[in-house]
mmCIF file of N, CA, C and O in Angstrom:
data_model
loop_
_atom_site.group_PDB
_atom_site.id
_atom_site.type_symbol
_atom_site.label_atom_id
_atom_site.label_comp_id
_atom_site.label_asym_id
_atom_site.label_seq_id
_atom_site.Cartn_x
_atom_site.Cartn_y
_atom_site.Cartn_z
ATOM 1 N N UNK A 1 -12.957 113.232 28.447
ATOM 2 C CA UNK A 1 -12.357 113.643 29.696
ATOM 3 C C UNK A 1 -13.188 113.055 30.841
ATOM 4 O O UNK A 1 -14.402 113.046 30.809
ATOM 5 N N UNK A 2 -12.504 112.551 31.844
ATOM 6 C CA UNK A 2 -13.152 111.923 32.975
ATOM 7 C C UNK A 2 -13.767 112.987 33.887
ATOM 8 O O UNK A 2 -13.187 114.031 34.127
ATOM 9 N N UNK A 3 -14.966 112.705 34.377
ATOM 10 C CA UNK A 3 -15.592 113.603 35.332
ATOM 11 C C UNK A 3 -14.734 113.666 36.593
ATOM 12 O O UNK A 3 -14.268 112.648 37.087
ATOM 13 N N UNK A 4 -14.534 114.855 37.119
ATOM 14 C CA UNK A 4 -13.645 115.029 38.273
ATOM 15 C C UNK A 4 -14.124 114.282 39.512
ATOM 16 O O UNK A 4 -13.318 113.712 40.246
ATOM 17 N N UNK A 5 -15.432 114.263 39.755
ATOM 18 C CA UNK A 5 -15.948 113.572 40.938
ATOM 19 C C UNK A 5 -15.620 112.090 40.877
ATOM 20 O O UNK A 5 -15.160 111.502 41.864
ATOM 21 N N UNK A 6 -15.852 111.472 39.738
ATOM 22 C CA UNK A 6 -15.521 110.056 39.581
ATOM 23 C C UNK A 6 -14.019 109.836 39.736
ATOM 24 O O UNK A 6 -13.591 108.863 40.343
ATOM 25 N N UNK A 7 -13.231 110.742 39.211
ATOM 26 C CA UNK A 7 -11.781 110.649 39.342
ATOM 27 C C UNK A 7 -11.331 110.696 40.791
ATOM 28 O O UNK A 7 -10.476 109.917 41.213
ATOM 29 N N UNK A 8 -11.933 111.597 41.564
ATOM 30 C CA UNK A 8 -11.585 111.686 42.983
ATOM 31 C C UNK A 8 -11.990 110.416 43.725
ATOM 32 O O UNK A 8 -11.239 109.905 44.558
ATOM 33 N N UNK A 9 -13.186 109.904 43.431
ATOM 34 C CA UNK A 9 -13.647 108.672 44.093
ATOM 35 C C UNK A 9 -12.756 107.485 43.733
ATOM 36 O O UNK A 9 -12.385 106.692 44.608
ATOM 37 N N UNK A 10 -12.414 107.361 42.460
ATOM 38 C CA UNK A 10 -11.566 106.263 42.023
ATOM 39 C C UNK A 10 -10.173 106.379 42.650
ATOM 40 O O UNK A 10 -9.613 105.379 43.112
ATOM 41 N N UNK A 11 -9.636 107.574 42.680
ATOM 42 C CA UNK A 11 -8.324 107.782 43.289
ATOM 43 C C UNK A 11 -8.345 107.411 44.762
ATOM 44 O O UNK A 11 -7.479 106.668 45.237
ATOM 45 N N UNK A 12 -9.336 107.902 45.491
ATOM 46 C CA UNK A 12 -9.440 107.611 46.915
ATOM 47 C C UNK A 12 -9.598 106.110 47.168
ATOM 48 O O UNK A 12 -8.898 105.533 48.001
ATOM 49 N N UNK A 13 -10.502 105.471 46.435
ATOM 50 C CA UNK A 13 -10.747 104.036 46.629
ATOM 51 C C UNK A 13 -9.505 103.214 46.295
ATOM 52 O O UNK A 13 -9.155 102.275 47.023
ATOM 53 N N UNK A 14 -8.830 103.554 45.204
ATOM 54 C CA UNK A 14 -7.640 102.804 44.806
ATOM 55 C C UNK A 14 -6.508 102.980 45.809
ATOM 56 O O UNK A 14 -5.835 102.006 46.167
ATOM 57 N N UNK A 15 -6.301 104.192 46.282
ATOM 58 C CA UNK A 15 -5.223 104.432 47.248
ATOM 59 C C UNK A 15 -5.502 103.762 48.590
ATOM 60 O O UNK A 15 -4.619 103.123 49.169
ATOM 61 N N UNK A 16 -6.735 103.870 49.075
ATOM 62 C CA UNK A 16 -7.086 103.233 50.352
ATOM 63 C C UNK A 16 -7.005 101.713 50.218
ATOM 64 O O UNK A 16 -6.437 101.031 51.078
ATOM 65 N N UNK A 17 -7.562 101.185 49.126
ATOM 66 C CA UNK A 17 -7.491 99.737 48.912
ATOM 67 C C UNK A 17 -6.058 99.244 48.783
ATOM 68 O O UNK A 17 -5.694 98.204 49.332
ATOM 69 N N UNK A 18 -5.233 99.989 48.082
ATOM 70 C CA UNK A 18 -3.834 99.615 47.929
ATOM 71 C C UNK A 18 -3.089 99.614 49.252
ATOM 72 O O UNK A 18 -2.327 98.696 49.543
ATOM 73 N N UNK A 19 -3.333 100.630 50.060
ATOM 74 C CA UNK A 19 -2.675 100.701 51.372
ATOM 75 C C UNK A 19 -3.152 99.550 52.260
ATOM 76 O O UNK A 19 -2.348 98.909 52.944
ATOM 77 N N UNK A 20 -4.446 99.263 52.243
ATOM 78 C CA UNK A 20 -4.971 98.151 53.041
ATOM 79 C C UNK A 20 -4.334 96.825 52.624
ATOM 80 O O UNK A 20 -3.952 96.018 53.472
ATOM 81 N N UNK A 21 -4.228 96.603 51.329
ATOM 82 C CA UNK A 21 -3.641 95.349 50.853
ATOM 83 C C UNK A 21 -2.160 95.259 51.197
ATOM 84 O O UNK A 21 -1.670 94.196 51.588
ATOM 85 N N UNK A 22 -1.448 96.345 51.065
ATOM 86 C CA UNK A 22 -0.010 96.325 51.355
ATOM 87 C C UNK A 22 0.294 96.143 52.845
ATOM 88 O O UNK A 22 1.316 95.561 53.194
ATOM 89 N N UNK A 23 -0.591 96.621 53.692
ATOM 90 C CA UNK A 23 -0.355 96.486 55.127
ATOM 91 C C UNK A 23 -0.914 95.184 55.691
ATOM 92 O O UNK A 23 -0.772 94.938 56.892
ATOM 93 N N UNK A 24 -1.545 94.374 54.850
ATOM 94 C CA UNK A 24 -2.067 93.089 55.310
ATOM 95 C C UNK A 24 -3.457 93.150 55.907
ATOM 96 O O UNK A 24 -3.935 92.181 56.474
ATOM 97 N N UNK A 25 -4.138 94.284 55.770
ATOM 98 C CA UNK A 25 -5.484 94.443 56.320
ATOM 99 C C UNK A 25 -6.566 94.400 55.242
ATOM 100 O O UNK A 25 -7.723 94.683 55.520
ATOM 101 N N UNK A 26 -6.208 94.046 54.030
ATOM 102 C CA UNK A 26 -7.162 94.086 52.929
ATOM 103 C C UNK A 26 -7.586 92.725 52.432
ATOM 104 O O UNK A 26 -7.987 92.580 51.283
ATOM 105 N N UNK A 27 -7.500 91.721 53.275
ATOM 106 C CA UNK A 27 -7.886 90.374 52.864
ATOM 107 C C UNK A 27 -9.317 90.294 52.366
ATOM 108 O O UNK A 27 -9.634 89.509 51.467
ATOM 109 N N UNK A 28 -10.201 91.120 52.931
ATOM 110 C CA UNK A 28 -11.601 91.125 52.505
ATOM 111 C C UNK A 28 -11.741 91.598 51.056
ATOM 112 O O UNK A 28 -12.700 91.234 50.375
ATOM 113 N N UNK A 29 -10.786 92.378 50.582
ATOM 114 C CA UNK A 29 -10.836 92.856 49.201
ATOM 115 C C UNK A 29 -10.465 91.763 48.208
ATOM 116 O O UNK A 29 -10.709 91.901 47.012
ATOM 117 N N UNK A 30 -9.871 90.683 48.692
ATOM 118 C CA UNK A 30 -9.434 89.591 47.821
ATOM 119 C C UNK A 30 -10.472 88.474 47.737
ATOM 120 O O UNK A 30 -10.231 87.448 47.130
ATOM 121 N N UNK A 31 -11.617 88.645 48.347
ATOM 122 C CA UNK A 31 -12.654 87.621 48.332
ATOM 123 C C UNK A 31 -13.376 87.642 46.998
ATOM 124 O O UNK A 31 -13.312 88.573 46.238
ATOM 125 N N UNK A 32 -14.092 86.567 46.738
ATOM 126 C CA UNK A 32 -14.880 86.477 45.521
ATOM 127 C C UNK A 32 -14.297 85.447 44.584
ATOM 128 O O UNK A 32 -13.155 85.014 44.714
ATOM 129 N N UNK A 33 -15.110 85.015 43.655
ATOM 130 C CA UNK A 33 -14.648 83.994 42.720
ATOM 131 C C UNK A 33 -14.492 82.658 43.412
ATOM 132 O O UNK A 33 -15.128 82.371 44.420
ATOM 133 N N UNK A 34 -13.633 81.838 42.907
ATOM 134 C CA UNK A 34 -13.392 80.514 43.466
ATOM 135 C C UNK A 34 -12.185 80.602 44.394
ATOM 136 O O UNK A 34 -11.063 80.302 44.009
ATOM 137 N N UNK A 35 -12.416 80.984 45.631
ATOM 138 C CA UNK A 35 -11.352 81.274 46.585
ATOM 139 C C UNK A 35 -10.502 80.039 46.892
ATOM 140 O O UNK A 35 -9.280 80.139 46.996
ATOM 141 N N UNK A 36 -11.148 78.876 47.031
ATOM 142 C CA UNK A 36 -10.380 77.670 47.362
ATOM 143 C C UNK A 36 -9.425 77.286 46.242
ATOM 144 O O UNK A 36 -8.273 76.920 46.500
ATOM 145 N N UNK A 37 -9.875 77.362 45.019
ATOM 146 C CA UNK A 37 -9.008 77.031 43.883
ATOM 147 C C UNK A 37 -7.853 78.017 43.771
ATOM 148 O O UNK A 37 -6.727 77.637 43.487
ATOM 149 N N UNK A 38 -8.153 79.286 43.995
ATOM 150 C CA UNK A 38 -7.111 80.305 43.922
ATOM 151 C C UNK A 38 -6.082 80.093 45.034
ATOM 152 O O UNK A 38 -4.883 80.244 44.810
ATOM 153 N N UNK A 39 -6.539 79.718 46.219
ATOM 154 C CA UNK A 39 -5.622 79.486 47.340
ATOM 155 C C UNK A 39 -4.709 78.300 47.076
ATOM 156 O O UNK A 39 -3.575 78.272 47.552
ATOM 157 N N UNK A 40 -5.182 77.326 46.317
ATOM 158 C CA UNK A 40 -4.356 76.165 45.974
ATOM 159 C C UNK A 40 -3.247 76.541 44.986
ATOM 160 O O UNK A 40 -2.151 75.999 45.053
ATOM 161 N N UNK A 41 -3.547 77.448 44.074
ATOM 162 C CA UNK A 41 -2.608 77.788 43.001
ATOM 163 C C UNK A 41 -1.672 78.949 43.336
ATOM 164 O O UNK A 41 -0.547 78.987 42.845
ATOM 165 N N UNK A 42 -2.145 79.892 44.141
ATOM 166 C CA UNK A 42 -1.394 81.131 44.332
ATOM 167 C C UNK A 42 -1.100 81.388 45.812
ATOM 168 O O UNK A 42 -1.878 81.022 46.686
ATOM 169 N N UNK A 43 0.014 82.063 46.068
ATOM 170 C CA UNK A 43 0.366 82.518 47.412
ATOM 171 C C UNK A 43 -0.456 83.772 47.706
ATOM 172 O O UNK A 43 -0.278 84.814 47.065
ATOM 173 N N UNK A 44 -1.345 83.678 48.669
ATOM 174 C CA UNK A 44 -2.278 84.756 48.960
ATOM 175 C C UNK A 44 -1.570 86.041 49.387
ATOM 176 O O UNK A 44 -1.947 87.136 48.962
ATOM 177 N N UNK A 45 -0.549 85.934 50.199
ATOM 178 C CA UNK A 45 0.168 87.134 50.664
ATOM 179 C C UNK A 45 0.851 87.860 49.508
ATOM 180 O O UNK A 45 0.835 89.088 49.427
ATOM 181 N N UNK A 46 1.454 87.096 48.605
ATOM 182 C CA UNK A 46 2.101 87.722 47.445
ATOM 183 C C UNK A 46 1.055 88.382 46.550
ATOM 184 O O UNK A 46 1.292 89.460 45.996
ATOM 185 N N UNK A 47 -0.102 87.726 46.396
ATOM 186 C CA UNK A 47 -1.164 88.317 45.579
ATOM 187 C C UNK A 47 -1.682 89.611 46.202
ATOM 188 O O UNK A 47 -1.972 90.570 45.482
ATOM 189 N N UNK A 48 -1.801 89.641 47.526
ATOM 190 C CA UNK A 48 -2.248 90.870 48.195
ATOM 191 C C UNK A 48 -1.255 91.999 47.958
ATOM 192 O O UNK A 48 -1.650 93.130 47.683
ATOM 193 N N UNK A 49 0.025 91.717 48.061
ATOM 194 C CA UNK A 49 1.043 92.759 47.836
ATOM 195 C C UNK A 49 1.010 93.245 46.387
ATOM 196 O O UNK A 49 1.065 94.447 46.127
ATOM 197 N N UNK A 50 0.931 92.306 45.426
ATOM 198 C CA UNK A 50 0.880 92.691 44.012
ATOM 199 C C UNK A 50 -0.371 93.513 43.728
ATOM 200 O O UNK A 50 -0.318 94.519 43.008
ATOM 201 N N UNK A 51 -1.496 93.109 44.298
ATOM 202 C CA UNK A 51 -2.744 93.851 44.093
ATOM 203 C C UNK A 51 -2.667 95.236 44.730
ATOM 204 O O UNK A 51 -3.161 96.215 44.156
ATOM 205 N N UNK A 52 -2.044 95.323 45.897
ATOM 206 C CA UNK A 52 -1.884 96.622 46.556
ATOM 207 C C UNK A 52 -1.042 97.580 45.738
ATOM 208 O O UNK A 52 -1.388 98.750 45.578
ATOM 209 N N UNK A 53 0.053 97.074 45.203
ATOM 210 C CA UNK A 53 0.914 97.918 44.360
ATOM 211 C C UNK A 53 0.162 98.359 43.116
ATOM 212 O O UNK A 53 0.230 99.532 42.715
ATOM 213 N N UNK A 54 -0.565 97.442 42.511
ATOM 214 C CA UNK A 54 -1.347 97.761 41.313
ATOM 215 C C UNK A 54 -2.379 98.854 41.618
ATOM 216 O O UNK A 54 -2.510 99.813 40.861
ATOM 217 N N UNK A 55 -3.087 98.710 42.725
ATOM 218 C CA UNK A 55 -4.084 99.719 43.080
ATOM 219 C C UNK A 55 -3.445 101.074 43.380
ATOM 220 O O UNK A 55 -3.993 102.120 43.010
ATOM 221 N N UNK A 56 -2.302 101.072 44.043
ATOM 222 C CA UNK A 56 -1.612 102.347 44.295
ATOM 223 C C UNK A 56 -1.206 103.019 42.986
ATOM 224 O O UNK A 56 -1.370 104.232 42.824
ATOM 225 N N UNK A 57 -0.686 102.232 42.049
ATOM 226 C CA UNK A 57 -0.294 102.801 40.750
ATOM 227 C C UNK A 57 -1.500 103.344 39.991
ATOM 228 O O UNK A 57 -1.432 104.419 39.381
ATOM 229 N N UNK A 58 -2.619 102.631 40.038
ATOM 230 C CA UNK A 58 -3.839 103.105 39.380
ATOM 231 C C UNK A 58 -4.327 104.385 40.057
ATOM 232 O O UNK A 58 -4.744 105.333 39.381
ATOM 233 N N UNK A 59 -4.255 104.437 41.378
ATOM 234 C CA UNK A 59 -4.659 105.639 42.101
ATOM 235 C C UNK A 59 -3.805 106.842 41.744
ATOM 236 O O UNK A 59 -4.310 107.946 41.537
ATOM 237 N N UNK A 60 -2.499 106.627 41.654
ATOM 238 C CA UNK A 60 -1.588 107.718 41.301
ATOM 239 C C UNK A 60 -1.842 108.185 39.869
ATOM 240 O O UNK A 60 -1.909 109.389 39.597
ATOM 241 N N UNK A 61 -2.008 107.230 38.948
ATOM 242 C CA UNK A 61 -2.268 107.594 37.548
ATOM 243 C C UNK A 61 -3.580 108.354 37.421
ATOM 244 O O UNK A 61 -3.672 109.340 36.671
ATOM 245 N N UNK A 62 -4.592 107.949 38.159
ATOM 246 C CA UNK A 62 -5.885 108.631 38.101
ATOM 247 C C UNK A 62 -5.800 110.017 38.725
ATOM 248 O O UNK A 62 -6.409 110.962 38.218
ATOM 249 N N UNK A 63 -5.038 110.146 39.805
ATOM 250 C CA UNK A 63 -4.863 111.468 40.415
ATOM 251 C C UNK A 63 -4.193 112.435 39.445
ATOM 252 O O UNK A 63 -4.595 113.599 39.337
ATOM 253 N N UNK A 64 -3.211 111.952 38.722
ATOM 254 C CA UNK A 64 -2.547 112.798 37.724
ATOM 255 C C UNK A 64 -3.511 113.133 36.593
ATOM 256 O O UNK A 64 -3.569 114.258 36.102
ATOM 257 N N UNK A 65 -4.331 112.140 36.201
ATOM 258 C CA UNK A 65 -5.279 112.338 35.105
ATOM 259 C C UNK A 65 -6.334 113.397 35.440
ATOM 260 O O UNK A 65 -6.828 114.079 34.540
ATOM 261 N N UNK A 66 -6.669 113.531 36.697
ATOM 262 C CA UNK A 66 -7.680 114.523 37.093
ATOM 263 C C UNK A 66 -7.246 115.934 36.683
ATOM 264 O O UNK A 66 -8.068 116.759 36.287
ATOM 265 N N UNK A 67 -5.951 116.193 36.733
ATOM 266 C CA UNK A 67 -5.448 117.544 36.477
ATOM 267 C C UNK A 67 -4.998 117.768 35.037
ATOM 268 O O UNK A 67 -4.470 118.826 34.720
ATOM 269 N N UNK A 68 -5.180 116.775 34.174
ATOM 270 C CA UNK A 68 -4.822 116.946 32.764
ATOM 271 C C UNK A 68 -6.092 117.088 31.940
ATOM 272 O O UNK A 68 -7.129 116.518 32.276
ATOM 273 N N UNK A 69 -5.996 117.818 30.855
ATOM 274 C CA UNK A 69 -7.185 118.059 30.039
ATOM 275 C C UNK A 69 -6.996 117.705 28.571
ATOM 276 O O UNK A 69 -7.966 117.609 27.842
ATOM 277 N N UNK A 70 -5.792 117.498 28.128
ATOM 278 C CA UNK A 70 -5.576 117.264 26.699
ATOM 279 C C UNK A 70 -5.934 115.832 26.311
ATOM 280 O O UNK A 70 -5.914 114.911 27.131
ATOM 281 N N UNK A 71 -6.242 115.657 25.058
ATOM 282 C CA UNK A 71 -6.594 114.341 24.535
ATOM 283 C C UNK A 71 -5.382 113.408 24.598
ATOM 284 O O UNK A 71 -5.517 112.227 24.926
ATOM 285 N N UNK A 72 -4.213 113.936 24.323
ATOM 286 C CA UNK A 72 -3.017 113.094 24.378
ATOM 287 C C UNK A 72 -2.762 112.581 25.795
ATOM 288 O O UNK A 72 -2.332 111.444 25.990
ATOM 289 N N UNK A 73 -3.050 113.406 26.808
ATOM 290 C CA UNK A 73 -2.884 112.965 28.193
ATOM 291 C C UNK A 73 -3.880 111.860 28.530
ATOM 292 O O UNK A 73 -3.548 110.922 29.260
ATOM 293 N N UNK A 74 -5.081 111.937 27.983
ATOM 294 C CA UNK A 74 -6.084 110.888 28.210
ATOM 295 C C UNK A 74 -5.647 109.576 27.559
ATOM 296 O O UNK A 74 -5.833 108.501 28.129
ATOM 297 N N UNK A 75 -5.055 109.669 26.382
ATOM 298 C CA UNK A 75 -4.554 108.467 25.702
ATOM 299 C C UNK A 75 -3.416 107.853 26.507
ATOM 300 O O UNK A 75 -3.358 106.632 26.693
ATOM 301 N N UNK A 76 -2.523 108.686 27.001
ATOM 302 C CA UNK A 76 -1.418 108.191 27.837
ATOM 303 C C UNK A 76 -1.975 107.533 29.095
ATOM 304 O O UNK A 76 -1.497 106.477 29.516
ATOM 305 N N UNK A 77 -3.017 108.118 29.690
ATOM 306 C CA UNK A 77 -3.642 107.539 30.882
ATOM 307 C C UNK A 77 -4.170 106.127 30.597
ATOM 308 O O UNK A 77 -3.924 105.203 31.371
ATOM 309 N N UNK A 78 -4.869 105.962 29.493
ATOM 310 C CA UNK A 78 -5.409 104.645 29.133
ATOM 311 C C UNK A 78 -4.276 103.650 28.907
ATOM 312 O O UNK A 78 -4.346 102.507 29.361
ATOM 313 N N UNK A 79 -3.224 104.081 28.227
ATOM 314 C CA UNK A 79 -2.080 103.200 27.979
ATOM 315 C C UNK A 79 -1.412 102.816 29.297
ATOM 316 O O UNK A 79 -1.064 101.646 29.504
ATOM 317 N N UNK A 80 -1.249 103.770 30.204
ATOM 318 C CA UNK A 80 -0.635 103.480 31.509
ATOM 319 C C UNK A 80 -1.479 102.478 32.284
ATOM 320 O O UNK A 80 -0.949 101.527 32.875
ATOM 321 N N UNK A 81 -2.789 102.644 32.293
ATOM 322 C CA UNK A 81 -3.674 101.696 32.987
ATOM 323 C C UNK A 81 -3.537 100.309 32.376
ATOM 324 O O UNK A 81 -3.448 99.306 33.095
ATOM 325 N N UNK A 82 -3.507 100.217 31.054
ATOM 326 C CA UNK A 82 -3.345 98.913 30.397
ATOM 327 C C UNK A 82 -2.001 98.276 30.743
ATOM 328 O O UNK A 82 -1.928 97.075 31.010
ATOM 329 N N UNK A 83 -0.939 99.069 30.780
ATOM 330 C CA UNK A 83 0.385 98.539 31.136
ATOM 331 C C UNK A 83 0.383 98.043 32.582
ATOM 332 O O UNK A 83 0.935 96.975 32.875
ATOM 333 N N UNK A 84 -0.250 98.782 33.484
ATOM 334 C CA UNK A 84 -0.337 98.354 34.880
ATOM 335 C C UNK A 84 -1.071 97.023 34.982
ATOM 336 O O UNK A 84 -0.626 96.102 35.676
ATOM 337 N N UNK A 85 -2.198 96.898 34.292
ATOM 338 C CA UNK A 85 -2.986 95.661 34.366
ATOM 339 C C UNK A 85 -2.266 94.482 33.719
ATOM 340 O O UNK A 85 -2.321 93.359 34.241
ATOM 341 N N UNK A 86 -1.576 94.718 32.621
ATOM 342 C CA UNK A 86 -0.801 93.649 31.984
ATOM 343 C C UNK A 86 0.355 93.234 32.897
ATOM 344 O O UNK A 86 0.625 92.048 33.072
ATOM 345 N N UNK A 87 1.024 94.202 33.502
ATOM 346 C CA UNK A 87 2.099 93.895 34.446
ATOM 347 C C UNK A 87 1.588 93.124 35.643
ATOM 348 O O UNK A 87 2.211 92.159 36.100
ATOM 349 N N UNK A 88 0.426 93.506 36.149
ATOM 350 C CA UNK A 88 -0.181 92.806 37.285
ATOM 351 C C UNK A 88 -0.476 91.347 36.914
ATOM 352 O O UNK A 88 -0.165 90.437 37.675
ATOM 353 N N UNK A 89 -1.062 91.141 35.760
ATOM 354 C CA UNK A 89 -1.366 89.783 35.310
ATOM 355 C C UNK A 89 -0.094 88.957 35.189
ATOM 356 O O UNK A 89 -0.054 87.793 35.615
ATOM 357 N N UNK A 90 0.958 89.541 34.629
ATOM 358 C CA UNK A 90 2.233 88.836 34.492
ATOM 359 C C UNK A 90 2.806 88.464 35.859
ATOM 360 O O UNK A 90 3.245 87.333 36.072
ATOM 361 N N UNK A 91 2.805 89.416 36.788
ATOM 362 C CA UNK A 91 3.357 89.163 38.125
ATOM 363 C C UNK A 91 2.568 88.075 38.848
ATOM 364 O O UNK A 91 3.144 87.172 39.445
ATOM 365 N N UNK A 92 1.254 88.140 38.764
ATOM 366 C CA UNK A 92 0.434 87.133 39.455
ATOM 367 C C UNK A 92 0.692 85.750 38.867
ATOM 368 O O UNK A 92 0.833 84.782 39.597
ATOM 369 N N UNK A 93 0.778 85.656 37.563
ATOM 370 C CA UNK A 93 0.958 84.338 36.935
ATOM 371 C C UNK A 93 2.374 83.792 37.055
ATOM 372 O O UNK A 93 2.568 82.585 36.944
ATOM 373 N N UNK A 94 3.359 84.654 37.287
ATOM 374 C CA UNK A 94 4.728 84.155 37.383
ATOM 375 C C UNK A 94 5.262 84.140 38.797
ATOM 376 O O UNK A 94 5.848 83.162 39.229
ATOM 377 N N UNK A 95 5.077 85.202 39.546
ATOM 378 C CA UNK A 95 5.695 85.327 40.856
ATOM 379 C C UNK A 95 4.809 84.874 42.023
ATOM 380 O O UNK A 95 5.324 84.612 43.101
ATOM 381 N N UNK A 96 3.511 84.817 41.816
ATOM 382 C CA UNK A 96 2.599 84.497 42.919
ATOM 383 C C UNK A 96 2.165 83.032 42.940
ATOM 384 O O UNK A 96 1.405 82.636 43.810
ATOM 385 N N UNK A 97 2.614 82.249 42.012
ATOM 386 C CA UNK A 97 2.261 80.820 42.002
ATOM 387 C C UNK A 97 2.966 80.107 43.138
ATOM 388 O O UNK A 97 4.072 80.448 43.511
ATOM 389 N N UNK A 98 2.285 79.094 43.646
ATOM 390 C CA UNK A 98 2.899 78.267 44.708
ATOM 391 C C UNK A 98 3.830 77.255 44.107
ATOM 392 O O UNK A 98 3.722 76.819 43.014
#
């Protein structure tokens, strides 16, 4: 079971980061790695929107997870996070390419 404090911090960070990315104010969150190569291959605005949606979904899933205690709910949480990340990877590689 996830510690509640960490759950609250993760939920808050994911929701704030997601909102920043969706509103176009989260460009600083997209820094790191090989930025020039990524800018050549991918549409930055589309990547920001996809990342914002992904972070919002992770924040919502984590908020729900904070209030669940059963082992089956924890397994569902892990599966949901994996599905979100796989979906994000698919969207970035298919829809965000230039």
